[in-house]
PDB file of C-alpha atoms in Angstrom:
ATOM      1  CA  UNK A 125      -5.404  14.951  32.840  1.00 44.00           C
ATOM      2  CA  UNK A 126      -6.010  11.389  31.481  1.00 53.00           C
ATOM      3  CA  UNK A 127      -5.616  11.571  27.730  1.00 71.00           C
ATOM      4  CA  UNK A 128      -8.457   8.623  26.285  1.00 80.00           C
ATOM      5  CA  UNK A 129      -6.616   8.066  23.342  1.00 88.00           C
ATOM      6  CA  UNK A 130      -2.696   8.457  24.476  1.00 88.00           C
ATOM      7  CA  UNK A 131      -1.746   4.906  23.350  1.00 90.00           C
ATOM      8  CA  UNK A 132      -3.767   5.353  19.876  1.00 94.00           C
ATOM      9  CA  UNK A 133      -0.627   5.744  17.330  1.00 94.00           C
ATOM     10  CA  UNK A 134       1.683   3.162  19.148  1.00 93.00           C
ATOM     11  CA  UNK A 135      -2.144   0.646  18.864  1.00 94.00           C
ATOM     12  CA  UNK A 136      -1.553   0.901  14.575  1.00 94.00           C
ATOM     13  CA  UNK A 137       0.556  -1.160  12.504  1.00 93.00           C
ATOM     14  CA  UNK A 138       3.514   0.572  10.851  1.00 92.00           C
ATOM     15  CA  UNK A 139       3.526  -0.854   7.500  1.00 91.00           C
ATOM     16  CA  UNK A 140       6.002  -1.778   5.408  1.00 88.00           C
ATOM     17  CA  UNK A 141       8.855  -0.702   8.275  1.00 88.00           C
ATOM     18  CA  UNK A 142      11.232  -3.375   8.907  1.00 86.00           C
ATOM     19  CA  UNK A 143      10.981  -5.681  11.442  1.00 84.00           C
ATOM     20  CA  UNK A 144      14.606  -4.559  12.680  1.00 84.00           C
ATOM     21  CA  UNK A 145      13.198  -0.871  13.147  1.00 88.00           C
ATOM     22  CA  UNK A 146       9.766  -1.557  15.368  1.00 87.00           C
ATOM     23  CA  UNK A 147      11.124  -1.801  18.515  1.00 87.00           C
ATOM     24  CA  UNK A 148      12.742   1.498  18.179  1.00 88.00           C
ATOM     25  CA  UNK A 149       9.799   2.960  16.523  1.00 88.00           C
ATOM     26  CA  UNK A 150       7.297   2.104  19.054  1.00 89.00           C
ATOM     27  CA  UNK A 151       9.775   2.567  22.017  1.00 87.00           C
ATOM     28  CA  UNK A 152      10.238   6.293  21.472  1.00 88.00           C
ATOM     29  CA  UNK A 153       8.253   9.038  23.297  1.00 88.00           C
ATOM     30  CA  UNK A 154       6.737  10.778  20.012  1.00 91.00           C
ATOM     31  CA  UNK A 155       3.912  13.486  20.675  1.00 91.00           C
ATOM     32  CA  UNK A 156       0.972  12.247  18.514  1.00 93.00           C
ATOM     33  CA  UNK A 157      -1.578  14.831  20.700  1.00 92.00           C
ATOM     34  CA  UNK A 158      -2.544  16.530  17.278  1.00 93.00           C
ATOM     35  CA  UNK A 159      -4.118  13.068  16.613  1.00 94.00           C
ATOM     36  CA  UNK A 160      -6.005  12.477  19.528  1.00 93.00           C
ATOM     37  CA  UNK A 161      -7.280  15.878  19.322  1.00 92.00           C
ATOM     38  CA  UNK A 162      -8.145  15.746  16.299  1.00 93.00           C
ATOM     39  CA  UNK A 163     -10.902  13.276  17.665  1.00 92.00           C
ATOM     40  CA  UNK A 164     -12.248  16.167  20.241  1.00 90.00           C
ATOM     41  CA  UNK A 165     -14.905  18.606  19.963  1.00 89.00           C
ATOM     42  CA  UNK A 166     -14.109  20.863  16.818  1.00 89.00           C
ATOM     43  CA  UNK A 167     -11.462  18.116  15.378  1.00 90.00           C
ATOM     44  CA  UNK A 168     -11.797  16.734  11.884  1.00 90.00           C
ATOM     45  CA  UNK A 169     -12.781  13.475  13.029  1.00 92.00           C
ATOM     46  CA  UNK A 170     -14.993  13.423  15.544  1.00 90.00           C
ATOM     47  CA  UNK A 171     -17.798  11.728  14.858  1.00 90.00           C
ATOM     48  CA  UNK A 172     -16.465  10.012  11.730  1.00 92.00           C
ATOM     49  CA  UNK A 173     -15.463   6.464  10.456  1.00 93.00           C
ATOM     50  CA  UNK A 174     -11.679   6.178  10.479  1.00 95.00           C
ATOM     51  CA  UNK A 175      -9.950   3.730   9.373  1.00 96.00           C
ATOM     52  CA  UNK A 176      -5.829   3.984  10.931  1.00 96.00           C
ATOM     53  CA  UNK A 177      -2.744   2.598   8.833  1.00 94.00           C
ATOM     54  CA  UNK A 178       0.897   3.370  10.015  1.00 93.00           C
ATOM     55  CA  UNK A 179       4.155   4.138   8.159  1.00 91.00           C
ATOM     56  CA  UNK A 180       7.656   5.414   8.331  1.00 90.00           C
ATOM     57  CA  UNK A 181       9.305   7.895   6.807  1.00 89.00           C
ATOM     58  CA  UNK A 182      13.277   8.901   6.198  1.00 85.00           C
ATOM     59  CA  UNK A 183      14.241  12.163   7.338  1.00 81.00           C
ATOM     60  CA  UNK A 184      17.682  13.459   6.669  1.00 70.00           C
ATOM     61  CA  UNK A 185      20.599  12.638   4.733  1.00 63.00           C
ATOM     62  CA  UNK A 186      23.833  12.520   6.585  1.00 62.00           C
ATOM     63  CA  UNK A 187      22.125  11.359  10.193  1.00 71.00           C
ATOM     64  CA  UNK A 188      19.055   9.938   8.907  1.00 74.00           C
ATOM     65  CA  UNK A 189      16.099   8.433  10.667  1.00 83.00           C
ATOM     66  CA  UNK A 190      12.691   7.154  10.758  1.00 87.00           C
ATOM     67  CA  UNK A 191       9.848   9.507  11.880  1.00 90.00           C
ATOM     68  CA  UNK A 192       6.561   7.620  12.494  1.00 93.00           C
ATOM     69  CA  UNK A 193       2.855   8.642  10.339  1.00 93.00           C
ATOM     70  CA  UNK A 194      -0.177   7.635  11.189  1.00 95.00           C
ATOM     71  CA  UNK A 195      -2.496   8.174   7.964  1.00 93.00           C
ATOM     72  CA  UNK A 196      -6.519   8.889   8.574  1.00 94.00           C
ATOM     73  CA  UNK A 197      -8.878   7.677   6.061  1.00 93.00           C
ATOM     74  CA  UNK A 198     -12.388   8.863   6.804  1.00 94.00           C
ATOM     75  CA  UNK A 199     -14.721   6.959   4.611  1.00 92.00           C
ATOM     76  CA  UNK A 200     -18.132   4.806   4.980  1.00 90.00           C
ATOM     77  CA  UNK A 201     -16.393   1.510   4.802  1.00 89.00           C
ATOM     78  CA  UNK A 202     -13.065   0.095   4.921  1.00 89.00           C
ATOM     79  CA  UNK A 203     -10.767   1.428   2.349  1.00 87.00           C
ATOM     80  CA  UNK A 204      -9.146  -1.950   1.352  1.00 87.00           C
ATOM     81  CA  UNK A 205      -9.307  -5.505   2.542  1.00 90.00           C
ATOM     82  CA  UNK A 206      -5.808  -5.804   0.187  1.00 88.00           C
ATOM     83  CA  UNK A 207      -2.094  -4.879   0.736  1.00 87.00           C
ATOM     84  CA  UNK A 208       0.574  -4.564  -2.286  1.00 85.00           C
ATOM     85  CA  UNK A 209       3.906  -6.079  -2.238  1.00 84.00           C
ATOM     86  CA  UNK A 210       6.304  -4.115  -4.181  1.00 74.00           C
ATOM     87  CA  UNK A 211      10.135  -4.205  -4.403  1.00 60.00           C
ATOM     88  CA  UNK A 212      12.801  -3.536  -6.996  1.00 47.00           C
ATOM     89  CA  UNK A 213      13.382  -7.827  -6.587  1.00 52.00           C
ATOM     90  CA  UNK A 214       9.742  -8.088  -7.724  1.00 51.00           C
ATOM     91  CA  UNK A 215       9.012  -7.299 -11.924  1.00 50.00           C
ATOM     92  CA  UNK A 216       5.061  -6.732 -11.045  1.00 59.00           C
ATOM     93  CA  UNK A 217       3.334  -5.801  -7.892  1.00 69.00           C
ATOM     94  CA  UNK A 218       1.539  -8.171  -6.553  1.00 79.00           C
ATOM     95  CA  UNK A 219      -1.831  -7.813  -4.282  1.00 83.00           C
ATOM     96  CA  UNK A 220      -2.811 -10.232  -1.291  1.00 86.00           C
ATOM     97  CA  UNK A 221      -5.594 -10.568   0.946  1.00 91.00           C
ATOM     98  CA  UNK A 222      -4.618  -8.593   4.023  1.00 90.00           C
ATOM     99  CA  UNK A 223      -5.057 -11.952   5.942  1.00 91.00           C
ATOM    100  CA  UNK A 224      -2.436 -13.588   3.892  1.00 89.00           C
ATOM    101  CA  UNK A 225       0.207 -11.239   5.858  1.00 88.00           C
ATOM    102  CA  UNK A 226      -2.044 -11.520   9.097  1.00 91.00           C
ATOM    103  CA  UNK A 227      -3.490  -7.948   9.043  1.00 91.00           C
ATOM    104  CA  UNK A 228      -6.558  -6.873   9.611  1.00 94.00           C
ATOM    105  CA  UNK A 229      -8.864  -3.650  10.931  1.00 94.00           C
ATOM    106  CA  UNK A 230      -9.764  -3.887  14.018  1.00 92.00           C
ATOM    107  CA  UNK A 231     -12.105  -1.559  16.161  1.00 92.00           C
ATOM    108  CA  UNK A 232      -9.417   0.904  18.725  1.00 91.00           C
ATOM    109  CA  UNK A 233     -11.281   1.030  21.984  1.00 85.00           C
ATOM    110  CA  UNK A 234     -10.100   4.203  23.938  1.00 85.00           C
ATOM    111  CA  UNK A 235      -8.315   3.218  27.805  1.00 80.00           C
ATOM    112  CA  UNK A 236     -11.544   4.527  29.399  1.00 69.00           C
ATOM    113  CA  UNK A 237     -13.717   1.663  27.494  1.00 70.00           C
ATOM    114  CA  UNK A 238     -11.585  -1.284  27.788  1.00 67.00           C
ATOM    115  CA  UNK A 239     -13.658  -2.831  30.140  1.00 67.00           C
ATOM    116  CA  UNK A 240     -17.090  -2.226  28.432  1.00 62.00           C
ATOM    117  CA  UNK A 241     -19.019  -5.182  27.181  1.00 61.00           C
ATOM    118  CA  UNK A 242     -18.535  -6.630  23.938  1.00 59.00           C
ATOM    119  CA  UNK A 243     -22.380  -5.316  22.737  1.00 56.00           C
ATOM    120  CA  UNK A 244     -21.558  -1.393  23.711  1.00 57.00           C
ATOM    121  CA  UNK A 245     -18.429  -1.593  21.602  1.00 57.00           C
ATOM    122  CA  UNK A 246     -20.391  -2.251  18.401  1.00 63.00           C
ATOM    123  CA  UNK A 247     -20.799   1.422  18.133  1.00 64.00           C
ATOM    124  CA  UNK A 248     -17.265   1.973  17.399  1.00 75.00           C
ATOM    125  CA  UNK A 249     -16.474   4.314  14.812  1.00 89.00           C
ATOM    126  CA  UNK A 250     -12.677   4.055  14.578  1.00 92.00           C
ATOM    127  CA  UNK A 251     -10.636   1.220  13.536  1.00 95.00           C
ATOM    128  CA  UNK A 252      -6.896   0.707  13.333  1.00 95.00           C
ATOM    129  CA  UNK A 253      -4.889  -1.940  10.928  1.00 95.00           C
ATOM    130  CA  UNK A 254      -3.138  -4.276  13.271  1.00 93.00           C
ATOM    131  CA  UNK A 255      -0.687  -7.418  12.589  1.00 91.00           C
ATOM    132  CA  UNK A 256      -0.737 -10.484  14.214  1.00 88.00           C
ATOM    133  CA  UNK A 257       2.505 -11.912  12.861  1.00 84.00           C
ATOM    134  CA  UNK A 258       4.741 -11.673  15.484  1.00 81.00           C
ATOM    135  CA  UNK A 259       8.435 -11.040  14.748  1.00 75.00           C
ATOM    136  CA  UNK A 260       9.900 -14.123  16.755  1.00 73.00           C
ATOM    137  CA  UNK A 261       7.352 -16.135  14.146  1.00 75.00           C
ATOM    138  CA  UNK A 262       9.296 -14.663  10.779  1.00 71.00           C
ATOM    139  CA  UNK A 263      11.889 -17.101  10.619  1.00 72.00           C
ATOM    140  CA  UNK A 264       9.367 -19.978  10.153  1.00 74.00           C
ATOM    141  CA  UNK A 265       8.279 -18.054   7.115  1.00 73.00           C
ATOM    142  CA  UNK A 266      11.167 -18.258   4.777  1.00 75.00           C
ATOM    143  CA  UNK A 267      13.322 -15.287   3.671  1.00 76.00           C
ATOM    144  CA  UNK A 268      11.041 -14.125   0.742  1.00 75.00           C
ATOM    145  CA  UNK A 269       7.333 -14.707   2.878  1.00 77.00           C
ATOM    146  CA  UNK A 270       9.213 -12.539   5.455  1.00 78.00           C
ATOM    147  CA  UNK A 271      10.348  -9.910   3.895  1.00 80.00           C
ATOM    148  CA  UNK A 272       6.829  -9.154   2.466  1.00 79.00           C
ATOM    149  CA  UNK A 273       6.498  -7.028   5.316  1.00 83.00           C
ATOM    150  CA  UNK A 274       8.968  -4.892   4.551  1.00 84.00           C
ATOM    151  CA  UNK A 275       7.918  -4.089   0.724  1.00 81.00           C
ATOM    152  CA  UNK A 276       4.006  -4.284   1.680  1.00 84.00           C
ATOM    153  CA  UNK A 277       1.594  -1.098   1.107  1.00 83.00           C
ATOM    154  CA  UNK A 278      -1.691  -0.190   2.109  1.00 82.00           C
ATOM    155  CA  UNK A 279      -4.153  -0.841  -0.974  1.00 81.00           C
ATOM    156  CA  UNK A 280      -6.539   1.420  -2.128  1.00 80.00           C
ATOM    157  CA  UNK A 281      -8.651   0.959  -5.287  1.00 75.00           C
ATOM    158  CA  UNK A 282     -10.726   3.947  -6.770  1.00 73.00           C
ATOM    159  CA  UNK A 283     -12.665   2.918  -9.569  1.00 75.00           C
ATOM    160  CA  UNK A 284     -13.312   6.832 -10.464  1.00 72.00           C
ATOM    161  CA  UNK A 285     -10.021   7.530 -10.095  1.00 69.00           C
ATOM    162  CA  UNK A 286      -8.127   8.307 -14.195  1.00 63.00           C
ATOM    163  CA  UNK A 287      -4.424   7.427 -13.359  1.00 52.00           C
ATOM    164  CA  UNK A 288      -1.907   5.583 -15.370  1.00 52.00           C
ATOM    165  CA  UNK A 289      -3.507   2.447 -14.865  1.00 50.00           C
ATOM    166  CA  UNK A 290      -5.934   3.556 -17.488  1.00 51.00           C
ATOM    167  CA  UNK A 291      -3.297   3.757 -20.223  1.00 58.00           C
ATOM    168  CA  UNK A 292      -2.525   0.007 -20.513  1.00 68.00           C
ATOM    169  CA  UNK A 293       0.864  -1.090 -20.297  1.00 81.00           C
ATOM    170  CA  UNK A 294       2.314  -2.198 -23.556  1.00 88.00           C
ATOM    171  CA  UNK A 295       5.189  -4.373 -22.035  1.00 89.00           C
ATOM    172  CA  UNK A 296       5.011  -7.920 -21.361  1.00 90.00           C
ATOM    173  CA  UNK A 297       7.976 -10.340 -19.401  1.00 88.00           C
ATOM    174  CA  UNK A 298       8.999 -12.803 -21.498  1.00 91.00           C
ATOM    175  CA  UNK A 299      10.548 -16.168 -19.870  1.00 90.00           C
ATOM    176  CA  UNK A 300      11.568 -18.338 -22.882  1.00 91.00           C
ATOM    177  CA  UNK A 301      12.151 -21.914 -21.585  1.00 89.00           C
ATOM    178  CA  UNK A 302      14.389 -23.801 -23.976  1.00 86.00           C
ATOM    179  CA  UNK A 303      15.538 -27.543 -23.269  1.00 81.00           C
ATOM    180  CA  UNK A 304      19.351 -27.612 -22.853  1.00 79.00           C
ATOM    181  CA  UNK A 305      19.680 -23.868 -22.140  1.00 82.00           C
ATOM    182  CA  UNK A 306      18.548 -21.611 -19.152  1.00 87.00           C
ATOM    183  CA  UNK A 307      15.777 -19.913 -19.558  1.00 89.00           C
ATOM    184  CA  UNK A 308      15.968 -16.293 -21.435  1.00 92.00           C
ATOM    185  CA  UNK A 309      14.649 -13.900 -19.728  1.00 91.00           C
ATOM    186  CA  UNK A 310      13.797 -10.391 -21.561  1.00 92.00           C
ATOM    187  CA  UNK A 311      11.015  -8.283 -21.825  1.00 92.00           C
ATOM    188  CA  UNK A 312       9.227  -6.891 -25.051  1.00 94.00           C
ATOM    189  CA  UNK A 313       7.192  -3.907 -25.632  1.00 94.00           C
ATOM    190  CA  UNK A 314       4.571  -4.125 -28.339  1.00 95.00           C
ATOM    191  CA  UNK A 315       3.930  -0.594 -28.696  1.00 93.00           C
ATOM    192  CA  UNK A 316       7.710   0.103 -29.740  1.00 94.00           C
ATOM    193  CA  UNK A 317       9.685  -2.656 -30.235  1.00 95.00           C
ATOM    194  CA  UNK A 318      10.121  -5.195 -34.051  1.00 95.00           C
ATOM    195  CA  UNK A 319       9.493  -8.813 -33.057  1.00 96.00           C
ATOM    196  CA  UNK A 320      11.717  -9.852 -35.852  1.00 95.00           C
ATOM    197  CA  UNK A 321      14.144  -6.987 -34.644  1.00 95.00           C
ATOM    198  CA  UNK A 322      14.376  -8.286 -31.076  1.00 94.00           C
ATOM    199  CA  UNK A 323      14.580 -11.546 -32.269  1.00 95.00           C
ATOM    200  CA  UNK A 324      17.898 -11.131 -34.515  1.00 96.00           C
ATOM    201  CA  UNK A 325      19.343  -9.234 -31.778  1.00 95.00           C
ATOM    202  CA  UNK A 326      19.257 -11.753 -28.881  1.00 94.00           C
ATOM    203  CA  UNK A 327      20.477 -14.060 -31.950  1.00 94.00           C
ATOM    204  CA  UNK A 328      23.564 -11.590 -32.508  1.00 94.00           C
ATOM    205  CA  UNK A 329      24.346 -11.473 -28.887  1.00 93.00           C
ATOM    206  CA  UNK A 330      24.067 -15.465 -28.619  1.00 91.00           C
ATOM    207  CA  UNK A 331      21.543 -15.367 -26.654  1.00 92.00           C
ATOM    208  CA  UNK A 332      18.884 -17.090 -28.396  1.00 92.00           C
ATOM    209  CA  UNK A 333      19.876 -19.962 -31.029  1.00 92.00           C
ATOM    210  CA  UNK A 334      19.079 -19.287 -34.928  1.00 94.00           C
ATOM    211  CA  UNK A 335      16.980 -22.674 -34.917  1.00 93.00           C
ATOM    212  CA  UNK A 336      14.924 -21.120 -31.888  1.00 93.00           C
ATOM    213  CA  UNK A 337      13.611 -17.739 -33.536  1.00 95.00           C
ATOM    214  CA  UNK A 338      10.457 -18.910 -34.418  1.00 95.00           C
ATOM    215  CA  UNK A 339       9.418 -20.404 -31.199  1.00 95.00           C
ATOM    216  CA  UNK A 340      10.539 -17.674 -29.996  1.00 95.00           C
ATOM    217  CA  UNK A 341       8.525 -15.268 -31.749  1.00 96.00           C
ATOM    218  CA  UNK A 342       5.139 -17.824 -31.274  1.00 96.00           C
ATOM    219  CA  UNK A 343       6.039 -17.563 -27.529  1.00 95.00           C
ATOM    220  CA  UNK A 344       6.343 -14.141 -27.506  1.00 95.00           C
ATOM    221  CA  UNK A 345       3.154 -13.232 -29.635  1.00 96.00           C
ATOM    222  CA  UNK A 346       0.782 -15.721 -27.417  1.00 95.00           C
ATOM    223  CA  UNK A 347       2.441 -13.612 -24.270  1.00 93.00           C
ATOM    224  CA  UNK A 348       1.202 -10.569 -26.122  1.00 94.00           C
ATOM    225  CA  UNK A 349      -2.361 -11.803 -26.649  1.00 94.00           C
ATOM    226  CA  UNK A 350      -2.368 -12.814 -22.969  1.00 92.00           C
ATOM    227  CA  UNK A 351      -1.790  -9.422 -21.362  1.00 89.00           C
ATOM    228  CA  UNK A 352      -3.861  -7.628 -23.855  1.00 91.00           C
ATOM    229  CA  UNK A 353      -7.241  -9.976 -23.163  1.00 91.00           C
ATOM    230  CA  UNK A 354      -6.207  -9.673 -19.303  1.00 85.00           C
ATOM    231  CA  UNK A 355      -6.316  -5.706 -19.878  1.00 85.00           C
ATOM    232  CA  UNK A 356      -9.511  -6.092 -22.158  1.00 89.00           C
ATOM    233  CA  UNK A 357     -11.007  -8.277 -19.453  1.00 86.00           C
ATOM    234  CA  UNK A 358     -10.252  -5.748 -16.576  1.00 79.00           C
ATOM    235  CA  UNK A 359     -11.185  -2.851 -18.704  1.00 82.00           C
ATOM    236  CA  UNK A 360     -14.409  -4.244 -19.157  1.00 87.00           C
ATOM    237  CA  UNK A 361     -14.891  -5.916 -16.159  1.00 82.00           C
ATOM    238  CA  UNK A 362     -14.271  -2.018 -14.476  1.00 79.00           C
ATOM    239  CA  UNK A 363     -16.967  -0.634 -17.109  1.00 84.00           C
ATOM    240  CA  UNK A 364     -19.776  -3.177 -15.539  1.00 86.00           C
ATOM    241  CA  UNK A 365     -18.632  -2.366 -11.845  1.00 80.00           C
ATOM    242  CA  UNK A 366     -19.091   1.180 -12.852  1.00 81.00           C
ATOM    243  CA  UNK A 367     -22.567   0.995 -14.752  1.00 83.00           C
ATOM    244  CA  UNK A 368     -23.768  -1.218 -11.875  1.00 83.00           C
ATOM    245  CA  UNK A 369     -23.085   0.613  -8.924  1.00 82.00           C
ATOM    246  CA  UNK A 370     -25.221   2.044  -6.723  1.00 84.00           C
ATOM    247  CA  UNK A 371     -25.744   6.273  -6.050  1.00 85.00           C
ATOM    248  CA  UNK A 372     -25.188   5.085  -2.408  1.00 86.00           C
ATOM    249  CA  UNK A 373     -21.638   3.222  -3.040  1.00 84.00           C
ATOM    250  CA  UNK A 374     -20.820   6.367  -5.470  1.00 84.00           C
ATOM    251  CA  UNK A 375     -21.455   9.043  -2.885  1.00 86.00           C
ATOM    252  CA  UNK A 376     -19.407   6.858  -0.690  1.00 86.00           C
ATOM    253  CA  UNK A 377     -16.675   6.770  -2.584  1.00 84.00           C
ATOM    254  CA  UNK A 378     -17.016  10.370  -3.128  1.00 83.00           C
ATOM    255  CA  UNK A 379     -16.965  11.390   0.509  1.00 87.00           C
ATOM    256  CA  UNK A 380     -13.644   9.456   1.453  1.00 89.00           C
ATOM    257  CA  UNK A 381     -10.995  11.941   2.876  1.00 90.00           C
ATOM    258  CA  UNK A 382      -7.141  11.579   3.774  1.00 89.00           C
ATOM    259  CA  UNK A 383      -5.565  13.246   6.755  1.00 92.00           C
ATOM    260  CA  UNK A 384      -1.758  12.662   7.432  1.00 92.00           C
ATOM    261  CA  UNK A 385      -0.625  13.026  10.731  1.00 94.00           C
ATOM    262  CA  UNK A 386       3.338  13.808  11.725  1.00 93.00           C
ATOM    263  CA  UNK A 387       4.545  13.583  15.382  1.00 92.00           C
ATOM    264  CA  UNK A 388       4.320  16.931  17.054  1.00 90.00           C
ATOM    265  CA  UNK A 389       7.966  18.742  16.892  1.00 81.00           C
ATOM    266  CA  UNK A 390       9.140  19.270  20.223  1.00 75.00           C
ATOM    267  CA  UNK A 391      11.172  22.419  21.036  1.00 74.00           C
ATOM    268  CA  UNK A 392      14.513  22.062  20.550  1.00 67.00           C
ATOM    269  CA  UNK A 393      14.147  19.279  18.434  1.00 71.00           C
ATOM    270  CA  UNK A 394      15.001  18.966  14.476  1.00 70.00           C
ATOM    271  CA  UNK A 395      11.850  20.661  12.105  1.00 76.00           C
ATOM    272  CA  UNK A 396      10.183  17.437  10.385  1.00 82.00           C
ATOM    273  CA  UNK A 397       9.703  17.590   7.135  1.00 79.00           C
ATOM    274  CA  UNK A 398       5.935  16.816   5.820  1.00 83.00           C
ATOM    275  CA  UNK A 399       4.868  15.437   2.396  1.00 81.00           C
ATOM    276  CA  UNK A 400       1.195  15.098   1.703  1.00 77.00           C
ATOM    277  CA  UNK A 401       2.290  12.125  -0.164  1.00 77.00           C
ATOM    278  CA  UNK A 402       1.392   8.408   0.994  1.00 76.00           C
ATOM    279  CA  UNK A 403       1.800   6.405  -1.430  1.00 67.00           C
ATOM    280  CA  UNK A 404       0.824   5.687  -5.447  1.00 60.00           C
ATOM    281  CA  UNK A 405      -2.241   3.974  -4.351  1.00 55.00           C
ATOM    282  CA  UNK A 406      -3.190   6.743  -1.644  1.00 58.00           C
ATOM    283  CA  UNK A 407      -2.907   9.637  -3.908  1.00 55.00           C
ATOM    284  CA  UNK A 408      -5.909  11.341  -3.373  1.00 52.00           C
ATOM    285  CA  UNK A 409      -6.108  15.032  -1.732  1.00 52.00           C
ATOM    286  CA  UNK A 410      -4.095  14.188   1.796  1.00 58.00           C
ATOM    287  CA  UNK A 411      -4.802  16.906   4.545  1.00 60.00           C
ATOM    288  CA  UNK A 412      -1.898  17.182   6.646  1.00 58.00           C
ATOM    289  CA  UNK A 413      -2.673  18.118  10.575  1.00 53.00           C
ATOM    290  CA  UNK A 414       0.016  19.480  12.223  1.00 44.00           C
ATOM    291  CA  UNK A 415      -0.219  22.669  12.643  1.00 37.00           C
ATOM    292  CA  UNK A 416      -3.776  23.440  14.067  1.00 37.00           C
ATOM    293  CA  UNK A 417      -4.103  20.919  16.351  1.00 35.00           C
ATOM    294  CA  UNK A 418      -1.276  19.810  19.198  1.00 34.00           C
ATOM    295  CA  UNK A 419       1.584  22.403  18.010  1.00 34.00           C
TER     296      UNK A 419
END
């Protein structure tokens, strides 16, 4: 029996895998069936707008691999035209454009449509994140642009959503510039820390020159009153989105739903272990399918 939607997992990006690891990703036989049938009669997604990002996961400890996801978001409109890039090399996380990293959703026309006109695909109701870098392009990218793609995550903003971006963060980076010396680099805390008391201790430990503390301290303080109008700003700016949206966009937002799909385990083969975590922007209610459907 022709299955319509066979090629479907190997069709979405894997993000955030390393380049290094795609080939052997996409090269092995996994059993995604549970997804495909998730799109038949009775399935959880039939009939719905999807939206189709990819990931990786590590199982085991002393042999471990990389077990392929394919993560479901069923909503009225795309869930994010951003990614984030976040490693421990990186202080913040940083958001781009999708298009920055050449990714984009595209519509995932099953193997019986491929040859249907352009105008009867416009009724497509699933979509899959795809990349158009290509990996023989990376090097002309530079290290750092390149390895992007390795620390990149799907993005995902939900305005109703109370997480711990709603307690402001009380710590700002502080990158002192001083003439004949590198730059010191520390961060300070307003919340907890003395400014005078940070001060005299990067003087004790020679860091910082006696004759600097009080452009030090200036610095510091206008870094302060930066990040706290930025948070004021975005605070606010949230509020207005809020008051000014629409009972439509709200109910949208409301009905989004996440569905995690594992590869089927194959008899014989090693139990794989299932989170219903994503990541810290996905963090919604995830519904894992892999039991009902394809096992």
């Amino acid at each position: 029996m022709t299955r319509n939607m066979e090629d479907l997992w190997r069709q979405v990006f894997s993000v955030g895998t390393e380049w290094e690891a795609m080939d052997e990703i996409y090269g092995s036989n996994w059993d995604f069936s549970n997804l495909e049938n998730a799109f038949e009669e009775g399935g959880e997604l039939l009939g719905q707008n999807v939206y189709l990002f990819g990931c990786t996961e590590t199982q085991g400890i002393a042999d471990a691999s990389l077990v392929p996801v394919v993560v479901a978001v069923v909503s009225r409109f795309a869930p994010s035209d951003k990614i984030a890039i976040v490693s421990v090399q990186r202080a913040n996380e940083q958001i781009w454009p999708m298009k920055r990293l050449k990714m984009d959703w595209y519509p995932y026309i099953p193997l019986g449509r491929r040859d249907a006109k352009v105008e009867d695909l416009k009724s497509c109701r699933v979509f899959i994140l795809r990349c158009k870098q290509r990996k023989v392009g990376l090097k002309q990218l530079g290290i750092d642009r390149a390895k992007e793609y390795d620390y990149c995550l799907p993005h995902f903003y939900n305005p109703f959503k109370k997480d711990e971006d709603d307690q402001q963060e009380s710590e700002v980076q502080i990158l002192f510039s001083r003439e004949s010396e590198p730059p010191l680099i520390c961060s300070f805390d307003w919340e907890l820390d003395v400014l005078d008391e940070v001060a005299d201790e990067l003087i004790e430990q020679e860091a910082l020159a006696a004759d600097e503390k009080d452009a030090f301290k200036d610095f510091v303080k206008e870094k302060v009153r930066e990040a706290k109008k930025a948070q004021r700003e975005a605070r606010e700016a949230k509020e207005k989105m809020l008051q000014e949206m629409g009972d439509e966009t709200r109910a949208a937002f409301d009905s989004i739903r996440f569905y995690k799909f594992y590869p089927v385990s194959l008899p014989g083969s090693p139990e794989i272990a299932k989170s219903s975590f994503i990541n810290r922007a996905y963090d919604s209610e995830v519904f894992l399918l892999f039991s009902k459907f394809g096992r």
